[in-house]
PDB file of C-alpha atoms in Angstrom:
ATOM      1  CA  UNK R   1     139.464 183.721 105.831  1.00  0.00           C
ATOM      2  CA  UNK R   2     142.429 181.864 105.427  1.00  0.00           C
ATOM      3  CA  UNK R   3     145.330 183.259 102.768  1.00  0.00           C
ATOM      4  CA  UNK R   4     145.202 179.879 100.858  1.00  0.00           C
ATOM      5  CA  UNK R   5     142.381 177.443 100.871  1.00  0.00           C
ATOM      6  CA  UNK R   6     142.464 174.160  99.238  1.00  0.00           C
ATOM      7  CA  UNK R   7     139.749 170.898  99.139  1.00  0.00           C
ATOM      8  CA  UNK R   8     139.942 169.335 102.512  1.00  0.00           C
ATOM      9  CA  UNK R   9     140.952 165.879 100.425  1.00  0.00           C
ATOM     10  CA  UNK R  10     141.466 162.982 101.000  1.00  0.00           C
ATOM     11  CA  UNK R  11     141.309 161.886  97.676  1.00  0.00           C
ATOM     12  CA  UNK R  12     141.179 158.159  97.073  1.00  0.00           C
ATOM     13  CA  UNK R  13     141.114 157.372  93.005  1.00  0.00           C
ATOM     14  CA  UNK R  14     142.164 154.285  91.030  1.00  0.00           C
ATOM     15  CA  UNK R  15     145.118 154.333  88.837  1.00  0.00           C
ATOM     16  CA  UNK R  16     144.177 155.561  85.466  1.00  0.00           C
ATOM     17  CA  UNK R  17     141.767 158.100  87.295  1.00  0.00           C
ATOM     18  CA  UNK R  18     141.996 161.834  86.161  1.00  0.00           C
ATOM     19  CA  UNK R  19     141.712 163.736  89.457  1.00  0.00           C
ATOM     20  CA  UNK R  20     141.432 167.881  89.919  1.00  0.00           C
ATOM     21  CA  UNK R  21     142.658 169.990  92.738  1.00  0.00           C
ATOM     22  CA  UNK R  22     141.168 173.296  93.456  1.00  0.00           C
ATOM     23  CA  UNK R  23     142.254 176.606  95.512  1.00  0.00           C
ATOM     24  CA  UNK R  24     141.620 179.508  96.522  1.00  0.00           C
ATOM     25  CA  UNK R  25     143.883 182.663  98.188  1.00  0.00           C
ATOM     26  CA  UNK R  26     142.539 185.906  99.653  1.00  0.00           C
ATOM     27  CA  UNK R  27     145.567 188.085  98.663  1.00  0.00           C
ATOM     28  CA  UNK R  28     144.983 189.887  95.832  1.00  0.00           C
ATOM     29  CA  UNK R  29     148.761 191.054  95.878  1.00  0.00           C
ATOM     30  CA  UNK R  30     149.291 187.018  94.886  1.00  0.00           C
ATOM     31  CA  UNK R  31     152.397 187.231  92.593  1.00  0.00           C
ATOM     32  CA  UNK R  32     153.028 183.806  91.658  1.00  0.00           C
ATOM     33  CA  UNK R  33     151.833 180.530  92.425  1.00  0.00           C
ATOM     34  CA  UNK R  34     152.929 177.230  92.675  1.00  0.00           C
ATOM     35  CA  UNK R  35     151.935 173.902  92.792  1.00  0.00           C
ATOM     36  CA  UNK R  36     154.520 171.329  95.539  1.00  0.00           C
ATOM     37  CA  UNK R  37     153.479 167.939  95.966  1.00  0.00           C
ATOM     38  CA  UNK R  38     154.934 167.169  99.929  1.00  0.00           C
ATOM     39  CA  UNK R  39     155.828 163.114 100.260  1.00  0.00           C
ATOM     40  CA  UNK R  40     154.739 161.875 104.038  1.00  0.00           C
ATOM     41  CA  UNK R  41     157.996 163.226 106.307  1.00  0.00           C
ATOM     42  CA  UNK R  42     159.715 165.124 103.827  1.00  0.00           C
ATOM     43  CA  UNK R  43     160.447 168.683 102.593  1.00  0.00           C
ATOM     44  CA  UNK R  44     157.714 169.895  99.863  1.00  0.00           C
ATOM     45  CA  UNK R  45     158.801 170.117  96.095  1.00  0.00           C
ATOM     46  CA  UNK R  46     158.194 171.982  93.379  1.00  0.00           C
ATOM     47  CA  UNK R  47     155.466 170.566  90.828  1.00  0.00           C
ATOM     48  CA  UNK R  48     155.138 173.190  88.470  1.00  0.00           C
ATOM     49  CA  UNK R  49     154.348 177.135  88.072  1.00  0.00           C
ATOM     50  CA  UNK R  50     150.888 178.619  87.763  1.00  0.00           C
ATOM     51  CA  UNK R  51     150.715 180.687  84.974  1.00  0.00           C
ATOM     52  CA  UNK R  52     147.436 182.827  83.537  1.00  0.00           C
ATOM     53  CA  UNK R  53     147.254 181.250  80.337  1.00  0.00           C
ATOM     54  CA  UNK R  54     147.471 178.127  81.933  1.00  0.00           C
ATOM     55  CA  UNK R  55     150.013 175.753  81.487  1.00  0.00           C
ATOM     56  CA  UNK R  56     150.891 171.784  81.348  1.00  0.00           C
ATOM     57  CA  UNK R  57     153.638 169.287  82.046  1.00  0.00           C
ATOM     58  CA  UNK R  58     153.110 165.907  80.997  1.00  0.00           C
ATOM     59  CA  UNK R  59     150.003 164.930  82.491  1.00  0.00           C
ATOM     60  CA  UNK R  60     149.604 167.735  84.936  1.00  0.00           C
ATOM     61  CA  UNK R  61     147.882 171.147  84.102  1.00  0.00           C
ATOM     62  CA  UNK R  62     147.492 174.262  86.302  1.00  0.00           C
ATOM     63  CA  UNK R  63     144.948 177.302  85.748  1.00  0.00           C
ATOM     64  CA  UNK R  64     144.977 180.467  87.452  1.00  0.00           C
ATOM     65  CA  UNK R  65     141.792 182.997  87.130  1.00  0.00           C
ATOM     66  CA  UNK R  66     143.543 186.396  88.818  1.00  0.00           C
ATOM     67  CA  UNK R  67     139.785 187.736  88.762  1.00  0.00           C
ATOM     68  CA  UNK R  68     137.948 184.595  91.256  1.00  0.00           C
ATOM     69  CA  UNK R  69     141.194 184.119  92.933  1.00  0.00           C
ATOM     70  CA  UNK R  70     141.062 181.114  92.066  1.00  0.00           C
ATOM     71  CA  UNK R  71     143.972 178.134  91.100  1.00  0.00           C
ATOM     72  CA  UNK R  72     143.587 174.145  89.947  1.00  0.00           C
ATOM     73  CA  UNK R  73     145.185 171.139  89.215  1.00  0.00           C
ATOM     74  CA  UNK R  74     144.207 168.246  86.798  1.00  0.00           C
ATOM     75  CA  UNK R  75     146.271 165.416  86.987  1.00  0.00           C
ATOM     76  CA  UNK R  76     145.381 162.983  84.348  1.00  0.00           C
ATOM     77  CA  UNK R  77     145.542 159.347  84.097  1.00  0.00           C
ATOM     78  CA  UNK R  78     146.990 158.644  87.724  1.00  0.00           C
ATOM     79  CA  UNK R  79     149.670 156.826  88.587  1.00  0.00           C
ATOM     80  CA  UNK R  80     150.632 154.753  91.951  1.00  0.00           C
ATOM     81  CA  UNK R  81     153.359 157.795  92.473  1.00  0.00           C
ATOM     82  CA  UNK R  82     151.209 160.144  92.284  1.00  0.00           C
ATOM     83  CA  UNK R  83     150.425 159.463  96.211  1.00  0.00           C
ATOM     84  CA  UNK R  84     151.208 161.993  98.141  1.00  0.00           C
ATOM     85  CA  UNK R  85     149.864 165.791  99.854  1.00  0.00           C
ATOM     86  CA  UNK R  86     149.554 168.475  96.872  1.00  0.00           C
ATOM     87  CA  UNK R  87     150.520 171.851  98.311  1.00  0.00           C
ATOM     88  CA  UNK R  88     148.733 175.397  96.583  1.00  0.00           C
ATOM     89  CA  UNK R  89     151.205 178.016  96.997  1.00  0.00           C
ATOM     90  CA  UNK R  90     151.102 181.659  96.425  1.00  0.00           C
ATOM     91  CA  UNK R  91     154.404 184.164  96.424  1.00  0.00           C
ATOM     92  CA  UNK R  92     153.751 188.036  97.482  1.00  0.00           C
ATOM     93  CA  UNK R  93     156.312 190.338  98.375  1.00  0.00           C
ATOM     94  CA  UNK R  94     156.832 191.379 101.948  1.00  0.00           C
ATOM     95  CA  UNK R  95     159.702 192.083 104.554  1.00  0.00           C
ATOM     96  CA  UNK R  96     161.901 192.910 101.485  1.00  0.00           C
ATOM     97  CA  UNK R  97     161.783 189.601 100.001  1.00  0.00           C
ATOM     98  CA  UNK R  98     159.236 187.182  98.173  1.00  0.00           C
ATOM     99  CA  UNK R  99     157.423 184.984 100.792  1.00  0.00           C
ATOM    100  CA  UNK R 100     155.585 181.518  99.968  1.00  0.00           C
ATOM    101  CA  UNK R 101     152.012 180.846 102.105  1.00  0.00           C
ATOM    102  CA  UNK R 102     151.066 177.202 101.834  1.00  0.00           C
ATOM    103  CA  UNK R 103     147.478 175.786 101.809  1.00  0.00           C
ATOM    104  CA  UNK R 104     147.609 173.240 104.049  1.00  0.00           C
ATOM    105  CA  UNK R 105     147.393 170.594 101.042  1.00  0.00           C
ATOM    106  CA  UNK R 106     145.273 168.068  99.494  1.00  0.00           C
ATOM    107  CA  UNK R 107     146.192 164.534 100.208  1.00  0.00           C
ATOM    108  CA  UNK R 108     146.238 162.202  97.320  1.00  0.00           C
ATOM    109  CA  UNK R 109     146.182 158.255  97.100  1.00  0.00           C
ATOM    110  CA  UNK R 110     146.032 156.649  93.481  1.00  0.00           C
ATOM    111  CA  UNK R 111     144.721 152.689  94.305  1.00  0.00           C
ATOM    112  CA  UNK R 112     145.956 150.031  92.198  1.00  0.00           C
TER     113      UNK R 112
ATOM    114  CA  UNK M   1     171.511 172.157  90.447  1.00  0.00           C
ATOM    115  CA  UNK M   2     170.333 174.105  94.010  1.00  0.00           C
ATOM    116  CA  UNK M   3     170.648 171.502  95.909  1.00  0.00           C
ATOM    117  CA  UNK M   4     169.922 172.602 100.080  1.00  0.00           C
ATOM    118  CA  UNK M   5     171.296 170.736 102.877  1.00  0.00           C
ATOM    119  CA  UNK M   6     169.600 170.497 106.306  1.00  0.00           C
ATOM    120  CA  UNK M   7     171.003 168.747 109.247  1.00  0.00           C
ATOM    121  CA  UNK M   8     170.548 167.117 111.383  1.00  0.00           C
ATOM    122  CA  UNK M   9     167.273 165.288 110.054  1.00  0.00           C
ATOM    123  CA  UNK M  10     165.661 163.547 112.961  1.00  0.00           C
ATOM    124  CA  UNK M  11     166.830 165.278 117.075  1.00  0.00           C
ATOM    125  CA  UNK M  12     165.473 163.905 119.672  1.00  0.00           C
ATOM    126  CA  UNK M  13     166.102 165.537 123.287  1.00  0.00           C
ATOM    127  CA  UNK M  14     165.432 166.384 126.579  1.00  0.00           C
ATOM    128  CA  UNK M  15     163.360 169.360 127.637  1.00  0.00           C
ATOM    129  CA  UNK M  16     164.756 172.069 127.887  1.00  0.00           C
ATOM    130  CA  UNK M  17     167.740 171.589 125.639  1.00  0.00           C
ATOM    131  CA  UNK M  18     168.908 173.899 123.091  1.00  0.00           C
ATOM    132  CA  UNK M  19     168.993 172.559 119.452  1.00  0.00           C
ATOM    133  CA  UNK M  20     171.028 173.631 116.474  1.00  0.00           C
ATOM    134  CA  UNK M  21     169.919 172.972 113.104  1.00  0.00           C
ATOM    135  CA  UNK M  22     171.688 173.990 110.223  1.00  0.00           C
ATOM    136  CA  UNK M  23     171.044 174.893 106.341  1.00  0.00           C
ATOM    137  CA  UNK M  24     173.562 174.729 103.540  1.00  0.00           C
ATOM    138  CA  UNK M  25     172.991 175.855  99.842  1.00  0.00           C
ATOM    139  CA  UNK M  26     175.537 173.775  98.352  1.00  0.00           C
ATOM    140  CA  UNK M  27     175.956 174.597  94.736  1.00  0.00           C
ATOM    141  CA  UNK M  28     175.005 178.414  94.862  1.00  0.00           C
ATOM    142  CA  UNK M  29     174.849 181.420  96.898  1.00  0.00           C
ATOM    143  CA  UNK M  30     171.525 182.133  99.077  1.00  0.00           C
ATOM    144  CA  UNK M  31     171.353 185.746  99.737  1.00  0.00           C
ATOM    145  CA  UNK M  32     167.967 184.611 101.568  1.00  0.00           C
ATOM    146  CA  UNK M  33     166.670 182.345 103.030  1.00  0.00           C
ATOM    147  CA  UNK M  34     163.496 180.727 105.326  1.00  0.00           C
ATOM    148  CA  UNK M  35     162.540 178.974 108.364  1.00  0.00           C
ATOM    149  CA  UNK M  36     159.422 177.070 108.174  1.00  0.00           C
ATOM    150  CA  UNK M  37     157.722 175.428 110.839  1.00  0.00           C
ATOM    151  CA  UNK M  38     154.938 172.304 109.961  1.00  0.00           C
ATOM    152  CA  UNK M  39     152.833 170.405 112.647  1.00  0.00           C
ATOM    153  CA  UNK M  40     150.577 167.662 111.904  1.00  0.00           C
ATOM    154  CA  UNK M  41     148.349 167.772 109.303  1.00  0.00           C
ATOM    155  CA  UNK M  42     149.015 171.485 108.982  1.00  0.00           C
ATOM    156  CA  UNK M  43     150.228 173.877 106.616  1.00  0.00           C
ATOM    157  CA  UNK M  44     153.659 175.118 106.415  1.00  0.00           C
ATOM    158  CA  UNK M  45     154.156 178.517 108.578  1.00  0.00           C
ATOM    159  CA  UNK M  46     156.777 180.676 107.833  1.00  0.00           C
ATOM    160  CA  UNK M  47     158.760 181.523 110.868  1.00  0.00           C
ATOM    161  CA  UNK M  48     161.183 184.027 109.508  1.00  0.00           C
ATOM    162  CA  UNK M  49     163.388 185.329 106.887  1.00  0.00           C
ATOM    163  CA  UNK M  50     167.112 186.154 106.645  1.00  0.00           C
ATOM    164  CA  UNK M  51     169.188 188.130 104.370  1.00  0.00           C
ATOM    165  CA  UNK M  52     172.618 187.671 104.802  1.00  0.00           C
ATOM    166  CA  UNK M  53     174.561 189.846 106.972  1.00  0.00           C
ATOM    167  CA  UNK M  54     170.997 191.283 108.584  1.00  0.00           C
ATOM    168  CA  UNK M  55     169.063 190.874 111.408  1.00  0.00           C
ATOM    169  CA  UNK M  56     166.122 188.251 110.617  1.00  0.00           C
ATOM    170  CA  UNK M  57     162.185 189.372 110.006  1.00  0.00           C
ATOM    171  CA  UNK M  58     160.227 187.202 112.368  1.00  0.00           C
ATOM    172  CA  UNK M  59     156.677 186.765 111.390  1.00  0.00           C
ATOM    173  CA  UNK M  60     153.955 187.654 114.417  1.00  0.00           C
ATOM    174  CA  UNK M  61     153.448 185.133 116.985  1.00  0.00           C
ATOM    175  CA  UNK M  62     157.516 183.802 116.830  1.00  0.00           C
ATOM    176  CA  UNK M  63     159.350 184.777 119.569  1.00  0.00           C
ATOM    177  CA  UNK M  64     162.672 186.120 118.246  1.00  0.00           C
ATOM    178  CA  UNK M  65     164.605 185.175 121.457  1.00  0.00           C
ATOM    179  CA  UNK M  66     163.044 181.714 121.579  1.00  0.00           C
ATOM    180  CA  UNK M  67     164.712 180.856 117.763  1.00  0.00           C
ATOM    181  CA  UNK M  68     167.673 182.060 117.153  1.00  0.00           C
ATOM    182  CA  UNK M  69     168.463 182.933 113.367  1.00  0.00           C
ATOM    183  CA  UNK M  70     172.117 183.517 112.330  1.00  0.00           C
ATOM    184  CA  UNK M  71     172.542 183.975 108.564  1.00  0.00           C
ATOM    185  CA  UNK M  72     176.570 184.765 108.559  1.00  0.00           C
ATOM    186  CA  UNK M  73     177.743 183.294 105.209  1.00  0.00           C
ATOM    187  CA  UNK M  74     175.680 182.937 102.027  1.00  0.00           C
ATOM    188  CA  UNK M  75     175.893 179.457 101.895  1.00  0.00           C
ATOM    189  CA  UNK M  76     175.238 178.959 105.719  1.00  0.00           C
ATOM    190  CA  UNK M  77     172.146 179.571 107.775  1.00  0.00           C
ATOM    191  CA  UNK M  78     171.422 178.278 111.182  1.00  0.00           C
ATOM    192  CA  UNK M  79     168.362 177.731 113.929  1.00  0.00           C
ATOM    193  CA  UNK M  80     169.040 177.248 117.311  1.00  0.00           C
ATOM    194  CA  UNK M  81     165.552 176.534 119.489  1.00  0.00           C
ATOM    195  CA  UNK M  82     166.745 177.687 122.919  1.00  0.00           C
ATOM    196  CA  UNK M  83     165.156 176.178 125.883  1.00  0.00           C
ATOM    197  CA  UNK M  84     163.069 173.305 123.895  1.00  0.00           C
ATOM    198  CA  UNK M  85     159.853 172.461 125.065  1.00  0.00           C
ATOM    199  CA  UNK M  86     157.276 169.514 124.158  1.00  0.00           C
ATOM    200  CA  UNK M  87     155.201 172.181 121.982  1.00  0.00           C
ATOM    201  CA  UNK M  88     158.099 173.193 119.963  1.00  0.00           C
ATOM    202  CA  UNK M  89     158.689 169.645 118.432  1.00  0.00           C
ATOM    203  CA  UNK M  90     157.246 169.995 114.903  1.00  0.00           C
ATOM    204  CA  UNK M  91     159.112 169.576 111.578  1.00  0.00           C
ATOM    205  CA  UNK M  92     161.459 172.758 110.734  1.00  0.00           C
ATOM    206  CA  UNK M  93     162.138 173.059 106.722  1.00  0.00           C
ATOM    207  CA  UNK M  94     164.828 175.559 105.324  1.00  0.00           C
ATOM    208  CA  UNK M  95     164.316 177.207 101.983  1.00  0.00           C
ATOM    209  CA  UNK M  96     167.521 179.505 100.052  1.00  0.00           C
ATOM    210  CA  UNK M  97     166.621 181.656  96.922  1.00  0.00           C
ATOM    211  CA  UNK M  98     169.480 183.449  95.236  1.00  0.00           C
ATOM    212  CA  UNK M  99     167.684 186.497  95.650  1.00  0.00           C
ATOM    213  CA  UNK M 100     164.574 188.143  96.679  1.00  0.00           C
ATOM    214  CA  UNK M 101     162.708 187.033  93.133  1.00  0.00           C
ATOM    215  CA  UNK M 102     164.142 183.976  92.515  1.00  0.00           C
ATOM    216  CA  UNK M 103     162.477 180.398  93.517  1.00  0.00           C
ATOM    217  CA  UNK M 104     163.071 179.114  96.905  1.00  0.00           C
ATOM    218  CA  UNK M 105     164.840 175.523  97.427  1.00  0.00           C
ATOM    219  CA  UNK M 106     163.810 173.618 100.195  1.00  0.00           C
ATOM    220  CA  UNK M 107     166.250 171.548 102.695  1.00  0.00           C
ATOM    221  CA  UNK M 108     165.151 167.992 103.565  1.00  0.00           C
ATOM    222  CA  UNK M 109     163.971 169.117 106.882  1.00  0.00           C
ATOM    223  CA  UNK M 110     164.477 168.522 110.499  1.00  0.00           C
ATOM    224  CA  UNK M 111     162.064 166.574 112.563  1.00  0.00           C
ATOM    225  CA  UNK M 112     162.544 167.794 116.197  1.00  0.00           C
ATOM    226  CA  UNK M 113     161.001 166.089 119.399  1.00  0.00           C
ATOM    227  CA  UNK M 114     161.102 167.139 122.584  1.00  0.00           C
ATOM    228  CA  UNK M 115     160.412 165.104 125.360  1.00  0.00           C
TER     229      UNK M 115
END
């Protein structure tokens, strides 16, 4: 089983569209987690942190559930730059330092 | 603020060429930081970690004498792919964090072919 497992995407959904990401890891010595959106050809960025009581930004929200292993993404009421690969990311500690394993992403294209 | 630097952006070279590609925190100190490795359609695969002064912690399957990791300053850390072959062109991202609990900041990345 794969550390981090994500929908196989693509998803294709009009603008407007509320749209939900799910993933799984396998680690149960999962720190933190992360949500990066990754443009086509360029370095992944930050989105926002995963937190156990959930959290939101605008019209994003993450969920974590520690106990099912188990992290989403709702992105309400899409818009055109919203496009691009959504990356689930989980932080453990190992070789004295925190290391990030990447799902290999969910690829996202809001239609006009 | 942490802003990462990674250059050169795009290489394109002959087989068996060595190829240097470097990774600057510019507005803070990195006392680590990452080499990541992306193919097509694939997830991002760390390739190893440096501390600064040390000896970098290859993950299994990367061949420590194949990629060179020198991590001599804390603003300055550098790749060298010795030998390049066709399989090693892939997209190489570099991430600093100010320390072993704080975020990591990703570099724009380098997109390496080989021919």
């Amino acid at each position: 089983r794969k550390e981090v497992e994500q929908d196989p995407g693509p998803f294709n959904v009009p603008e407007g569209a509320t749209v939900a990401f799910n993933c799984t890891y396998s680690n149960s010595a999962s720190q933190s987690f992360f949500w990066y959106r990754q443009d086509c050809r360029k370095e992944p960025k930050l989105l926002m942190s995963v937190y156990s009581s959930g959290n939101e930004d605008g019209r994003f929200t993450a969920q974590l559930n520690r106990a099912s292993q188990y992290i989403s993404l709702l992105i309400r009421d899409s818009k055109l730059s919203d496009s691009a690969t959504y990356l689930c990311v989980v932080n453990k500690y190992g070789a004295g330092s925190y290391q990030l394993t990447f799902g290999k992403g969910t690829k996202l294209s809001v239609i006009p | 603020g942490a802003v990462v630097s990674q250059h050169p952006s795009w290489v394109i070279c002959k087989s068996g060429t060595s190829v240097k590609i470097e990774c600057r925190s510019l507005d803070f100190q990195a006392t680590t930081m990452f080499w990541y490795r992306q193919f097509p359609k694939q997830s991002l695969m760390l390739m190893a970690t440096s501390n600064e002064g040390s000896k970098a912690t290859y993950e299994q399957g990367v061949e420590k004498d194949k990629f060179l990791i020198n991590h001599a300053s804390l603003t300055l850390s550098t790749l060298t792919v010795t030998s390049a072959h066709p399989e090693d062109s892939s997209f190489y991202i570099c991430s600093a964090s100010q320390g072993s609990s704080q975020p990591q900041h990703f570099g724009d990345g380098t997109r390496l072919s080989i021919l």
